Amino acid sequence: MTKEECLRSEDMGRYYRVLADTRGLNYDKYFVKGQVLTESDEAYTSHNTRRLDVPEIIEKISTTEYVQEQLKI
């Protein structure tokens, strides 16, 4: 998630919902007339979030319909 996406995202608990970018296409407003101020210093990446360990990964992918179907065979 980029810094810009992070600023317009909503923490839904188990995932983030990134809202649409509703800015106009008048880029002069952002680059000629001034700087856009942002609250976030860094982008959301795998380096600055909690990583799942192996048992958590297994638990997460076990919830998918495809994996459940394959385990029935």
Short mmCIF file of C-alpha atoms in Angstrom, two decimals:
data_model
loop_
_atom_site.label_atom_id
_atom_site.label_comp_id
_atom_site.label_asym_id
_atom_site.label_seq_id
_atom_site.Cartn_x
_atom_site.Cartn_y
_atom_site.Cartn_z
CA MET A 1 0.00 0.00 0.00
CA THR A 2 1.45 3.36 -0.97
CA LYS A 3 1.52 6.39 1.32
CA GLU A 4 -1.30 7.93 -0.66
CA GLU A 5 -3.42 4.76 -0.45
CA CYS A 6 -2.73 4.54 3.28
CA LEU A 7 -4.12 8.03 3.79
CA ARG A 8 -7.42 7.10 2.15
CA SER A 9 -7.74 3.62 3.63
CA GLU A 10 -10.00 2.28 6.33
CA ASP A 11 -8.78 -0.35 8.80
CA MET A 12 -11.43 -3.06 8.70
CA GLY A 13 -9.72 -5.19 11.36
CA ARG A 14 -8.53 -8.12 9.27
CA TYR A 15 -7.86 -6.08 6.13
CA TYR A 16 -7.66 -2.53 4.83
CA ARG A 17 -10.22 -1.05 2.45
CA VAL A 18 -8.59 1.49 0.15
CA LEU A 19 -11.06 4.14 -0.93
CA ALA A 20 -11.10 5.44 -4.50
CA ASP A 21 -8.84 8.33 -5.40
CA THR A 22 -11.34 11.12 -6.04
CA ARG A 23 -8.85 13.88 -6.77
CA GLY A 24 -9.37 15.83 -9.97
CA LEU A 25 -7.04 15.56 -12.94
CA ASN A 26 -5.85 19.17 -12.62
CA TYR A 27 -2.25 18.25 -11.71
CA ASP A 28 -1.18 21.90 -11.57
CA LYS A 29 -3.17 22.13 -8.36
CA TYR A 30 -0.86 19.56 -6.77
CA PHE A 31 2.50 20.33 -8.37
CA VAL A 32 2.52 24.01 -9.36
CA LYS A 33 0.52 25.72 -6.62
CA GLY A 34 1.95 23.87 -3.64
CA GLN A 35 2.88 20.65 -1.95
CA VAL A 36 0.38 18.07 -0.85
CA LEU A 37 0.80 17.42 2.87
CA THR A 38 0.54 13.82 3.97
CA GLU A 39 0.26 12.32 7.44
CA SER A 40 2.05 9.06 6.70
CA ASP A 41 5.84 8.95 6.63
CA GLU A 42 6.20 5.57 4.97
CA ALA A 43 4.30 3.18 2.73
CA TYR A 44 2.59 0.11 4.18
CA THR A 45 4.84 -2.85 3.29
CA SER A 46 5.69 -6.33 4.53
CA HIS A 47 8.62 -4.76 6.36
CA ASN A 48 6.51 -2.61 8.67
CA THR A 49 3.63 -4.93 9.51
CA ARG A 50 3.28 -8.08 11.59
CA ARG A 51 4.27 -11.13 9.57
CA LEU A 52 2.46 -14.43 9.97
CA ASP A 53 4.40 -17.43 11.20
CA VAL A 54 4.06 -20.85 9.51
CA PRO A 55 1.14 -22.11 11.64
CA GLU A 56 -0.73 -18.83 11.03
CA ILE A 57 -0.13 -19.11 7.28
CA ILE A 58 -1.41 -22.69 7.27
CA GLU A 59 -4.48 -21.61 9.23
CA LYS A 60 -5.12 -18.70 6.84
CA ILE A 61 -4.84 -20.68 3.58
CA SER A 62 -6.84 -23.55 5.09
CA THR A 63 -9.88 -21.28 5.09
CA THR A 64 -9.98 -21.04 1.29
CA GLU A 65 -12.53 -23.10 -0.58
CA TYR A 66 -9.93 -24.41 -3.04
CA VAL A 67 -7.66 -25.81 -0.30
CA GLN A 68 -10.62 -27.30 1.57
CA GLU A 69 -11.75 -29.06 -1.62
CA GLN A 70 -8.24 -30.40 -2.30
CA LEU A 71 -7.92 -31.76 1.24
CA LYS A 72 -11.12 -33.82 0.75
CA ILE A 73 -9.45 -35.87 -2.03
#
